């Protein structure tokens, strides 16, 4: 068979996509996340035309954007940006770490200046100013985000920053495509809905995925 993309790269992988659908859609669009032998990532077209130069230490497909981690000489802090499909920078703040926008409207981002987590909209404005000491995940399709304090106690907030589920759990994980969340308390795991109502009591040591259908 003929090459779809010439074998000129160290990797052409799907691990750099936020989910399988993003990977498939990008293949259909004829754009590929690739890396060189030094571990620098970029994006090329099916004809090998460079769309985003191979100069980033990480690239993740995030809907119609790319979340990239900069790898520049003399760089003091970790820095991330979002690029559009043509490689133009669309969100550029002093952000050290970030989660994909994914299914939600706001992305969790770690502000290097304040050393706290906040949430950005797709124009790069702070929806919720950095104020979280522990860790934060981006808002999901239900309009909620998982946040942890510095003691790793985890809860759920709405888009105003109000807690809808208090920080009393060890971990909370959204179940994609539903309004349910897996939570852990001690060694046990259970499932609750977005209001905090427990639908499966925490008597299991592991809770697997639930799929809508």
Coordinates of N, CA, C and O in Angstrom, one line a residue, residues 11 13-19 22 26 31-36 39-44 50-63 65-71 79-85 87 98 100:
X11 N 7.2 9.3 16.2 CA 5.9 8.8 16.6 C 4.8 9.5 15.9 O 4.9 10.7 15.6
X13 N 1.2 9.3 17.2 CA 0.4 8.5 18.2 C -0.9 9.1 18.6 O -1.2 10.3 18.4
X14 N -1.8 8.2 19.2 CA -3.1 8.7 19.6 C -3.1 9.1 21.1 O -4.1 9.6 21.6
X15 N -2.0 8.9 21.8 CA -2.0 9.2 23.2 C -2.1 10.7 23.5 O -2.3 11.1 24.6
X16 N -1.8 11.5 22.4 CA -1.8 12.9 22.6 C -3.2 13.5 22.4 O -3.3 14.8 22.3
X17 N -4.2 12.7 22.3 CA -5.6 13.2 22.1 C -6.4 13.1 23.3 O -6.2 12.1 24.1
X18 N -7.3 14.0 23.6 CA -8.1 14.0 24.8 C -9.0 12.8 24.9 O -9.3 12.3 26.0
X19 N -9.5 12.2 23.8 CA -10.2 11.0 23.8 C -10.2 10.4 22.4 O -9.6 10.9 21.5
X22 N -11.6 12.5 19.5 CA -10.7 13.5 19.0 C -9.6 12.9 18.1 O -9.3 13.5 17.0
X26 N -9.4 13.9 14.1 CA -8.1 14.5 13.6 C -7.6 13.6 12.4 O -7.1 14.2 11.4
X31 N -4.8 15.7 9.7 CA -3.8 16.4 10.6 C -3.3 15.3 11.6 O -4.1 14.6 12.2
X32 N -2.0 15.3 11.9 CA -1.4 14.3 12.7 C -0.5 15.0 13.7 O 0.4 15.8 13.3
X33 N -0.6 14.6 15.0 CA 0.4 15.0 16.0 C 1.6 14.0 15.9 O 1.4 12.8 15.9
X34 N 2.7 14.6 15.7 CA 3.9 13.8 15.5 C 5.1 14.3 16.4 O 5.0 15.4 17.0
X35 N 6.1 13.5 16.5 CA 7.3 13.9 17.3 C 8.5 13.5 16.6 O 8.6 12.6 15.7
X36 N 9.6 14.2 16.9 CA 10.9 13.9 16.4 C 11.7 13.0 17.4 O 11.2 12.7 18.4
X39 N 11.9 14.1 21.0 CA 10.7 14.2 21.9 C 10.0 15.5 21.7 O 9.2 15.9 22.6
X40 N 10.3 16.2 20.7 CA 9.5 17.5 20.4 C 8.3 17.2 19.5 O 8.4 16.5 18.5
X41 N 7.2 17.8 19.9 CA 5.9 17.5 19.2 C 5.5 18.6 18.4 O 5.7 19.8 18.7
X42 N 4.8 18.3 17.3 CA 4.2 19.3 16.4 C 3.0 18.6 15.7 O 2.6 17.5 16.0
X43 N 2.4 19.3 14.7 CA 1.3 18.8 13.9 C 1.6 19.0 12.4 O 2.1 20.1 12.0
X44 N 1.4 18.0 11.6 CA 1.6 18.0 10.2 C 0.4 17.6 9.5 O -0.5 16.9 10.0
X50 N 4.0 21.3 7.4 CA 4.0 21.6 8.9 C 3.0 22.6 9.2 O 2.9 23.7 8.7
X51 N 2.1 22.2 10.1 CA 1.0 23.1 10.6 C 1.4 23.7 11.9 O 1.3 25.0 12.1
X52 N 2.0 22.9 12.8 CA 2.6 23.4 14.1 C 4.0 22.8 14.2 O 4.1 21.6 14.1
X53 N 5.0 23.7 14.3 CA 6.4 23.2 14.3 C 6.6 22.2 15.5 O 6.0 22.3 16.6
X54 N 7.5 21.3 15.3 CA 7.9 20.3 16.3 C 8.8 21.0 17.3 O 10.0 20.8 17.3
X55 N 8.2 21.8 18.3 CA 9.0 22.5 19.3 C 8.4 22.4 20.7 O 8.9 23.0 21.6
X56 N 7.4 21.6 20.8 CA 6.6 21.5 22.1 C 6.9 20.2 22.8 O 7.1 19.1 22.1
X57 N 7.0 20.2 24.1 CA 7.2 19.0 24.8 C 6.0 18.1 25.0 O 6.1 16.9 25.2
X58 N 4.8 18.7 24.8 CA 3.6 18.0 24.8 C 2.6 18.7 23.9 O 2.5 20.0 23.9
X59 N 1.7 18.0 23.2 CA 0.6 18.5 22.5 C -0.6 17.6 22.7 O -0.5 16.4 22.6
X60 N -1.8 18.2 23.1 CA -3.0 17.4 23.2 C -4.1 18.0 22.4 O -4.3 19.3 22.4
X61 N -4.8 17.3 21.5 CA -5.9 17.7 20.8 C -7.0 18.0 21.8 O -7.4 17.2 22.6
X62 N -7.6 19.2 21.7 CA -8.7 19.7 22.7 C -9.8 20.3 21.9 O -9.9 21.5 21.7
X63 N -10.7 19.4 21.3 CA -11.7 19.9 20.4 C -11.1 20.5 19.2 O -10.3 19.8 18.5
X65 N -9.0 23.0 19.3 CA -7.8 23.6 19.7 C -6.7 22.6 20.0 O -7.0 21.4 20.1
X66 N -5.5 23.1 20.2 CA -4.4 22.2 20.7 C -3.9 22.8 22.0 O -3.6 24.0 22.0
X67 N -3.8 22.0 23.0 CA -3.2 22.4 24.3 C -1.7 22.0 24.2 O -1.4 20.8 24.0
X68 N -0.8 23.0 24.3 CA 0.6 22.7 24.1 C 1.4 23.1 25.3 O 1.1 24.0 26.0
X69 N 2.5 22.4 25.6 CA 3.5 22.7 26.6 C 4.7 23.2 26.0 O 5.3 22.5 25.1
X70 N 5.2 24.4 26.3 CA 6.3 25.0 25.7 C 7.6 24.4 26.2 O 7.7 23.9 27.4
X71 N 8.6 24.4 25.4 CA 9.9 23.8 25.7 C 11.0 24.7 25.1 O 11.6 24.4 24.1
X79 N 5.2 26.2 31.1 CA 4.2 27.1 30.4 C 3.4 26.3 29.4 O 3.9 25.5 28.6
X80 N 2.1 26.6 29.4 CA 1.2 26.0 28.4 C 0.4 27.1 27.7 O 0.2 28.2 28.2
X81 N 0.0 26.8 26.5 CA -0.8 27.7 25.7 C -1.9 26.8 24.9 O -1.7 25.6 24.8
X82 N -2.9 27.5 24.4 CA -3.8 26.9 23.5 C -3.6 27.5 22.1 O -3.4 28.7 22.0
X83 N -3.5 26.6 21.1 CA -3.4 27.1 19.7 C -4.6 26.7 18.9 O -5.3 25.7 19.3
X84 N -4.9 27.4 17.8 CA -6.0 27.1 17.0 C -5.6 26.0 15.9 O -4.4 25.6 15.9
X85 N -6.5 25.6 15.1 CA -6.2 24.6 14.1 C -5.1 25.0 13.1 O -4.5 24.1 12.4
X87 N -2.4 26.7 14.2 CA -1.2 26.9 14.9 C -1.0 28.3 15.5 O 0.0 28.6 16.1
X98 N -2.5 22.8 32.8 CA -3.9 23.0 32.5 C -4.5 21.7 32.1 O -3.8 20.8 31.6
X100 N -7.7 19.9 29.6 CA -8.4 20.2 28.4 C -9.8 20.8 28.7 O -10.4 20.5 29.8

